[in-house]
Amino acid sequence: MQLDSTLMALADPTRRAILQRLARSPAKVTEIAKPFRISLNSVSKHIRVLERARLVKRHVSGRDHVLTFDPAPLRHAEQWIHDHLVFWTQQLDELEARLSRSKP
Amino acid sequence: MQLDSTLMALADPTRRAILQRLARSPAKVTEIAKPFRISLNSVSKHIRVLERARLVKRHVSGRDHVLTFDPAPLRHAEQWIHDHLVFWTQQLDELEARLSRSKP
């Protein structure tokens, strides 16, 4: 499910930092890996999680793999949390009102 | 980090369904497990993930463990996604404008 992969992709500080970097400009995998104190292999794994979540697109140009950021799935995740927060908060408020009415 | 555990907790349909159930009313672990076609042990694991994310609170009353839903961490996650979406979209728009100006 798209929502699962978006939320899972966002639930990690390294992956959020990669998105932060790509929001400035497209970049090669090696450029993205440079500031992180983890192996290129680990960074590549994080990038693959972001690609599966469709937050990052990869364009292959000769030997270069250039990554760009697509924020579209974030909009869906924001909307989902917003809608459920409104609905659930309303239900919890109604429940609290019912309970306080039933108290002697 | 609180945001990591909130997003990770939400990134699963069973855990979202448990929150959906608890938004109606507090419930015992066995009551929550009933409609799911997975073991009580699996449901308990999902509940522990929700507790670590502070989305679910457990009240022990004798032999009963009653669970309630606390939506507060969702507000923080919604705000985080909203703020970053605004900021990143603005950066990507500026980037696109710069690129289109530099085209011959």
PDB file of C-alpha atoms in Angstrom:
ATOM      1  CA  MET A   1       0.000   0.000   0.000  1.00  0.00           C
ATOM      2  CA  GLN A   2       1.342   3.417  -0.983  1.00  0.00           C
ATOM      3  CA  LEU A   3       0.619   4.983   2.437  1.00  0.00           C
ATOM      4  CA  ASP A   4       2.590   2.250   4.241  1.00  0.00           C
ATOM      5  CA  SER A   5       5.677   2.789   2.091  1.00  0.00           C
ATOM      6  CA  THR A   6       5.493   6.597   2.370  1.00  0.00           C
ATOM      7  CA  LEU A   7       5.250   6.560   6.183  1.00  0.00           C
ATOM      8  CA  MET A   8       7.923   3.855   6.484  1.00  0.00           C
ATOM      9  CA  ALA A   9      10.249   5.867   4.220  1.00  0.00           C
ATOM     10  CA  LEU A  10       9.752   9.010   6.333  1.00  0.00           C
ATOM     11  CA  ALA A  11      10.277   7.160   9.645  1.00  0.00           C
ATOM     12  CA  ASP A  12      14.065   7.464   9.529  1.00  0.00           C
ATOM     13  CA  PRO A  13      16.280  10.541  10.094  1.00  0.00           C
ATOM     14  CA  THR A  14      18.807   9.594   7.372  1.00  0.00           C
ATOM     15  CA  ARG A  15      16.054   9.234   4.776  1.00  0.00           C
ATOM     16  CA  ARG A  16      14.513  12.564   5.840  1.00  0.00           C
ATOM     17  CA  ALA A  17      17.977  14.177   5.507  1.00  0.00           C
ATOM     18  CA  ILE A  18      18.325  12.734   1.981  1.00  0.00           C
ATOM     19  CA  LEU A  19      14.976  14.314   1.010  1.00  0.00           C
ATOM     20  CA  GLN A  20      16.114  17.589   2.608  1.00  0.00           C
ATOM     21  CA  ARG A  21      19.233  17.484   0.382  1.00  0.00           C
ATOM     22  CA  LEU A  22      17.286  16.595  -2.788  1.00  0.00           C
ATOM     23  CA  ALA A  23      14.783  19.427  -2.204  1.00  0.00           C
ATOM     24  CA  ARG A  24      17.710  21.819  -2.879  1.00  0.00           C
ATOM     25  CA  SER A  25      18.658  20.196  -6.205  1.00  0.00           C
ATOM     26  CA  PRO A  26      18.921  16.840  -7.981  1.00  0.00           C
ATOM     27  CA  ALA A  27      22.111  14.977  -7.033  1.00  0.00           C
ATOM     28  CA  LYS A  28      24.171  11.891  -7.799  1.00  0.00           C
ATOM     29  CA  VAL A  29      24.194   9.015  -5.294  1.00  0.00           C
ATOM     30  CA  THR A  30      27.846   9.719  -4.409  1.00  0.00           C
ATOM     31  CA  GLU A  31      27.083  13.420  -3.763  1.00  0.00           C
ATOM     32  CA  ILE A  32      24.235  12.485  -1.469  1.00  0.00           C
ATOM     33  CA  ALA A  33      26.361   9.959   0.447  1.00  0.00           C
ATOM     34  CA  LYS A  34      29.247  12.406   1.116  1.00  0.00           C
ATOM     35  CA  PRO A  35      27.959  14.196   4.283  1.00  0.00           C
ATOM     36  CA  PHE A  36      26.748  10.967   5.946  1.00  0.00           C
ATOM     37  CA  ARG A  37      28.989   9.001   8.277  1.00  0.00           C
ATOM     38  CA  ILE A  38      27.648   5.728   6.979  1.00  0.00           C
ATOM     39  CA  SER A  39      28.780   3.521   4.074  1.00  0.00           C
ATOM     40  CA  LEU A  40      27.787   4.200   0.463  1.00  0.00           C
ATOM     41  CA  ASN A  41      26.032   0.840   0.622  1.00  0.00           C
ATOM     42  CA  SER A  42      23.847   1.968   3.561  1.00  0.00           C
ATOM     43  CA  VAL A  43      22.992   5.227   1.813  1.00  0.00           C
ATOM     44  CA  SER A  44      22.084   3.252  -1.338  1.00  0.00           C
ATOM     45  CA  LYS A  45      19.717   1.082   0.722  1.00  0.00           C
ATOM     46  CA  HIS A  46      18.012   4.185   2.148  1.00  0.00           C
ATOM     47  CA  ILE A  47      17.698   5.600  -1.389  1.00  0.00           C
ATOM     48  CA  ARG A  48      16.057   2.371  -2.583  1.00  0.00           C
ATOM     49  CA  VAL A  49      13.469   2.662   0.239  1.00  0.00           C
ATOM     50  CA  LEU A  50      12.752   6.234  -0.913  1.00  0.00           C
ATOM     51  CA  GLU A  51      12.468   5.056  -4.544  1.00  0.00           C
ATOM     52  CA  ARG A  52      10.024   2.279  -3.603  1.00  0.00           C
ATOM     53  CA  ALA A  53       7.961   4.943  -1.804  1.00  0.00           C
ATOM     54  CA  ARG A  54       8.099   6.993  -5.065  1.00  0.00           C
ATOM     55  CA  LEU A  55       9.555   9.948  -3.159  1.00  0.00           C
ATOM     56  CA  VAL A  56      12.758   9.753  -5.189  1.00  0.00           C
ATOM     57  CA  LYS A  57      13.167   9.168  -8.925  1.00  0.00           C
ATOM     58  CA  ARG A  58      16.389   7.918 -10.514  1.00  0.00           C
ATOM     59  CA  HIS A  59      17.520   9.116 -13.957  1.00  0.00           C
ATOM     60  CA  VAL A  60      20.361   7.126 -15.477  1.00  0.00           C
ATOM     61  CA  SER A  61      22.569   9.195 -17.780  1.00  0.00           C
ATOM     62  CA  GLY A  62      25.603   7.224 -18.926  1.00  0.00           C
ATOM     63  CA  ARG A  63      27.468   6.210 -15.759  1.00  0.00           C
ATOM     64  CA  ASP A  64      25.669   8.781 -13.617  1.00  0.00           C
ATOM     65  CA  HIS A  65      22.591   8.008 -11.583  1.00  0.00           C
ATOM     66  CA  VAL A  66      20.899  11.331 -10.823  1.00  0.00           C
ATOM     67  CA  LEU A  67      18.213  11.431  -8.141  1.00  0.00           C
ATOM     68  CA  THR A  68      15.309  13.865  -7.955  1.00  0.00           C
ATOM     69  CA  PHE A  69      12.702  14.392  -5.248  1.00  0.00           C
ATOM     70  CA  ASP A  70       8.974  13.972  -5.922  1.00  0.00           C
ATOM     71  CA  PRO A  71       6.929  15.272  -2.962  1.00  0.00           C
ATOM     72  CA  ALA A  72       3.560  13.993  -4.311  1.00  0.00           C
ATOM     73  CA  PRO A  73       3.271  10.965  -1.941  1.00  0.00           C
ATOM     74  CA  LEU A  74       3.806  13.318   1.037  1.00  0.00           C
ATOM     75  CA  ARG A  75       0.621  15.184   0.114  1.00  0.00           C
ATOM     76  CA  HIS A  76      -1.365  11.961   0.304  1.00  0.00           C
ATOM     77  CA  ALA A  77       0.197  11.030   3.688  1.00  0.00           C
ATOM     78  CA  GLU A  78      -0.496  14.512   5.092  1.00  0.00           C
ATOM     79  CA  GLN A  79      -4.112  14.335   3.913  1.00  0.00           C
ATOM     80  CA  TRP A  80      -4.571  10.853   5.396  1.00  0.00           C
ATOM     81  CA  ILE A  81      -3.230  11.896   8.832  1.00  0.00           C
ATOM     82  CA  HIS A  82      -5.226  15.137   8.746  1.00  0.00           C
ATOM     83  CA  ASP A  83      -8.541  13.452   7.850  1.00  0.00           C
ATOM     84  CA  HIS A  84      -8.108  10.690  10.434  1.00  0.00           C
ATOM     85  CA  LEU A  85      -7.000  13.096  13.133  1.00  0.00           C
ATOM     86  CA  VAL A  86     -10.174  15.170  12.598  1.00  0.00           C
ATOM     87  CA  PHE A  87     -12.431  12.081  12.563  1.00  0.00           C
ATOM     88  CA  TRP A  88     -10.776  10.292  15.503  1.00  0.00           C
ATOM     89  CA  THR A  89     -10.589  13.423  17.670  1.00  0.00           C
ATOM     90  CA  GLN A  90     -14.311  13.977  17.037  1.00  0.00           C
ATOM     91  CA  GLN A  91     -15.076  10.363  18.049  1.00  0.00           C
ATOM     92  CA  LEU A  92     -12.953  10.652  21.204  1.00  0.00           C
ATOM     93  CA  ASP A  93     -14.663  13.951  22.109  1.00  0.00           C
ATOM     94  CA  GLU A  94     -18.110  12.375  21.640  1.00  0.00           C
ATOM     95  CA  LEU A  95     -17.035   9.424  23.784  1.00  0.00           C
ATOM     96  CA  GLU A  96     -15.833  11.754  26.542  1.00  0.00           C
ATOM     97  CA  ALA A  97     -19.113  13.712  26.392  1.00  0.00           C
ATOM     98  CA  ARG A  98     -21.129  10.453  26.637  1.00  0.00           C
ATOM     99  CA  LEU A  99     -19.068   9.283  29.617  1.00  0.00           C
ATOM    100  CA  SER A 100     -19.391  12.600  31.465  1.00  0.00           C
ATOM    101  CA  ARG A 101     -23.209  12.600  30.881  1.00  0.00           C
ATOM    102  CA  SER A 102     -23.491   9.058  32.293  1.00  0.00           C
ATOM    103  CA  LYS A 103     -21.644   9.998  35.493  1.00  0.00           C
ATOM    104  CA  PRO A 104     -23.928  10.476  38.529  1.00  0.00           C
TER     105      PRO A 104
ATOM    106  CA  MET B   1      12.959  10.028  18.127  1.00  0.00           C
ATOM    107  CA  GLN B   2       9.223  10.501  18.679  1.00  0.00           C
ATOM    108  CA  LEU B   3       8.501  11.258  14.996  1.00  0.00           C
ATOM    109  CA  ASP B   4      10.209   8.024  13.867  1.00  0.00           C
ATOM    110  CA  SER B   5       8.107   5.884  16.199  1.00  0.00           C
ATOM    111  CA  THR B   6       4.846   7.681  15.283  1.00  0.00           C
ATOM    112  CA  LEU B   7       5.389   7.252  11.527  1.00  0.00           C
ATOM    113  CA  MET B   8       6.586   3.647  11.934  1.00  0.00           C
ATOM    114  CA  ALA B   9       3.507   2.853  14.075  1.00  0.00           C
ATOM    115  CA  LEU B  10       1.179   4.317  11.424  1.00  0.00           C
ATOM    116  CA  ALA B  11       2.906   2.501   8.533  1.00  0.00           C
ATOM    117  CA  ASP B  12       0.902  -0.694   8.979  1.00  0.00           C
ATOM    118  CA  PRO B  13      -2.775  -1.388   8.144  1.00  0.00           C
ATOM    119  CA  THR B  14      -3.377  -3.600  11.229  1.00  0.00           C
ATOM    120  CA  ARG B  15      -2.056  -0.900  13.562  1.00  0.00           C
ATOM    121  CA  ARG B  16      -4.192   1.741  11.811  1.00  0.00           C
ATOM    122  CA  ALA B  17      -7.233  -0.545  12.223  1.00  0.00           C
ATOM    123  CA  ILE B  18      -6.472  -0.909  15.965  1.00  0.00           C
ATOM    124  CA  LEU B  19      -6.438   2.896  16.319  1.00  0.00           C
ATOM    125  CA  GLN B  20      -9.688   3.064  14.325  1.00  0.00           C
ATOM    126  CA  ARG B  21     -11.254   0.614  16.851  1.00  0.00           C
ATOM    127  CA  LEU B  22      -9.879   2.480  19.898  1.00  0.00           C
ATOM    128  CA  ALA B  23     -11.178   5.830  18.616  1.00  0.00           C
ATOM    129  CA  ARG B  24     -14.715   4.414  19.173  1.00  0.00           C
ATOM    130  CA  SER B  25     -14.041   3.409  22.798  1.00  0.00           C
ATOM    131  CA  PRO B  26     -11.364   1.999  25.112  1.00  0.00           C
ATOM    132  CA  ALA B  27     -11.084  -1.800  24.811  1.00  0.00           C
ATOM    133  CA  LYS B  28      -9.366  -4.853  26.285  1.00  0.00           C
ATOM    134  CA  VAL B  29      -6.580  -6.533  24.281  1.00  0.00           C
ATOM    135  CA  THR B  30      -8.789  -9.608  23.669  1.00  0.00           C
ATOM    136  CA  GLU B  31     -11.645  -7.417  22.367  1.00  0.00           C
ATOM    137  CA  ILE B  32      -9.293  -5.677  19.969  1.00  0.00           C
ATOM    138  CA  ALA B  33      -7.840  -8.965  18.729  1.00  0.00           C
ATOM    139  CA  LYS B  34     -11.256 -10.565  17.957  1.00  0.00           C
ATOM    140  CA  PRO B  35     -11.924  -9.166  14.413  1.00  0.00           C
ATOM    141  CA  PHE B  36      -8.353  -9.770  13.184  1.00  0.00           C
ATOM    142  CA  ARG B  37      -7.403 -12.996  11.431  1.00  0.00           C
ATOM    143  CA  ILE B  38      -4.006 -13.032  13.116  1.00  0.00           C
ATOM    144  CA  SER B  39      -2.870 -14.529  16.441  1.00  0.00           C
ATOM    145  CA  LEU B  40      -3.386 -12.766  19.772  1.00  0.00           C
ATOM    146  CA  ASN B  41       0.407 -12.713  20.003  1.00  0.00           C
ATOM    147  CA  SER B  42       0.710 -10.768  16.713  1.00  0.00           C
ATOM    148  CA  VAL B  43      -1.970  -8.303  17.816  1.00  0.00           C
ATOM    149  CA  SER B  44      -0.122  -7.844  21.133  1.00  0.00           C
ATOM    150  CA  LYS B  45       3.076  -7.031  19.233  1.00  0.00           C
ATOM    151  CA  HIS B  46       1.252  -4.412  17.156  1.00  0.00           C
ATOM    152  CA  ILE B  47      -0.202  -2.923  20.363  1.00  0.00           C
ATOM    153  CA  ARG B  48       3.275  -2.689  21.897  1.00  0.00           C
ATOM    154  CA  VAL B  49       4.484  -0.743  18.823  1.00  0.00           C
ATOM    155  CA  LEU B  50       1.535   1.648  19.297  1.00  0.00           C
ATOM    156  CA  GLU B  51       2.347   1.970  23.029  1.00  0.00           C
ATOM    157  CA  ARG B  52       6.013   2.766  22.314  1.00  0.00           C
ATOM    158  CA  ALA B  53       4.768   5.461  19.906  1.00  0.00           C
ATOM    159  CA  ARG B  54       2.567   6.763  22.776  1.00  0.00           C
ATOM    160  CA  LEU B  55      -0.512   6.465  20.567  1.00  0.00           C
ATOM    161  CA  VAL B  56      -2.003   3.881  22.912  1.00  0.00           C
ATOM    162  CA  LYS B  57      -2.047   3.879  26.723  1.00  0.00           C
ATOM    163  CA  ARG B  58      -2.579   0.737  28.821  1.00  0.00           C
ATOM    164  CA  HIS B  59      -4.488   0.845  32.102  1.00  0.00           C
ATOM    165  CA  VAL B  60      -4.172  -2.305  34.218  1.00  0.00           C
ATOM    166  CA  SER B  61      -7.237  -2.962  36.356  1.00  0.00           C
ATOM    167  CA  GLY B  62      -6.985  -6.330  38.111  1.00  0.00           C
ATOM    168  CA  ARG B  63      -6.610  -8.946  35.353  1.00  0.00           C
ATOM    169  CA  ASP B  64      -7.864  -6.582  32.655  1.00  0.00           C
ATOM    170  CA  HIS B  65      -5.575  -4.523  30.462  1.00  0.00           C
ATOM    171  CA  VAL B  66      -7.684  -1.713  29.009  1.00  0.00           C
ATOM    172  CA  LEU B  67      -6.270   0.276  26.095  1.00  0.00           C
ATOM    173  CA  THR B  68      -7.088   3.881  25.217  1.00  0.00           C
ATOM    174  CA  PHE B  69      -6.082   5.971  22.211  1.00  0.00           C
ATOM    175  CA  ASP B  70      -4.084   9.196  22.569  1.00  0.00           C
ATOM    176  CA  PRO B  71      -4.008  11.086  19.241  1.00  0.00           C
ATOM    177  CA  ALA B  72      -1.477  13.715  20.443  1.00  0.00           C
ATOM    178  CA  PRO B  73       1.571  12.252  18.577  1.00  0.00           C
ATOM    179  CA  LEU B  74      -0.453  12.328  15.336  1.00  0.00           C
ATOM    180  CA  ARG B  75      -0.739  16.112  15.613  1.00  0.00           C
ATOM    181  CA  HIS B  76       3.024  16.418  15.756  1.00  0.00           C
ATOM    182  CA  ALA B  77       3.481  14.083  12.746  1.00  0.00           C
ATOM    183  CA  GLU B  78       0.848  15.983  10.730  1.00  0.00           C
ATOM    184  CA  GLN B  79       2.548  19.293  11.560  1.00  0.00           C
ATOM    185  CA  TRP B  80       5.975  17.936  10.627  1.00  0.00           C
ATOM    186  CA  ILE B  81       4.801  16.643   7.218  1.00  0.00           C
ATOM    187  CA  HIS B  82       2.837  19.848   6.564  1.00  0.00           C
ATOM    188  CA  ASP B  83       5.757  22.185   7.388  1.00  0.00           C
ATOM    189  CA  HIS B  84       8.265  20.168   5.355  1.00  0.00           C
ATOM    190  CA  LEU B  85       5.903  19.793   2.417  1.00  0.00           C
ATOM    191  CA  VAL B  86       5.457  23.592   2.275  1.00  0.00           C
ATOM    192  CA  PHE B  87       9.218  24.236   2.590  1.00  0.00           C
ATOM    193  CA  TRP B  88      10.342  21.520   0.163  1.00  0.00           C
ATOM    194  CA  THR B  89       7.703  22.366  -2.457  1.00  0.00           C
ATOM    195  CA  GLN B  90       8.847  25.996  -2.313  1.00  0.00           C
ATOM    196  CA  GLN B  91      12.499  24.929  -2.773  1.00  0.00           C
ATOM    197  CA  LEU B  92      11.601  22.657  -5.710  1.00  0.00           C
ATOM    198  CA  ASP B  93       9.557  25.471  -7.319  1.00  0.00           C
ATOM    199  CA  GLU B  94      12.479  27.891  -6.954  1.00  0.00           C
ATOM    200  CA  LEU B  95      14.805  25.295  -8.460  1.00  0.00           C
ATOM    201  CA  GLU B  96      12.487  24.798 -11.441  1.00  0.00           C
ATOM    202  CA  ALA B  97      12.234  28.582 -11.943  1.00  0.00           C
ATOM    203  CA  ARG B  98      16.071  28.891 -11.854  1.00  0.00           C
ATOM    204  CA  LEU B  99      16.445  26.053 -14.370  1.00  0.00           C
ATOM    205  CA  SER B 100      13.859  27.499 -16.776  1.00  0.00           C
ATOM    206  CA  ARG B 101      15.566  30.958 -16.591  1.00  0.00           C
ATOM    207  CA  SER B 102      18.960  29.418 -17.419  1.00  0.00           C
ATOM    208  CA  LYS B 103      17.611  27.693 -20.559  1.00  0.00           C
ATOM    209  CA  PRO B 104      18.574  29.429 -23.812  1.00  0.00           C
TER     210      PRO B 104
END
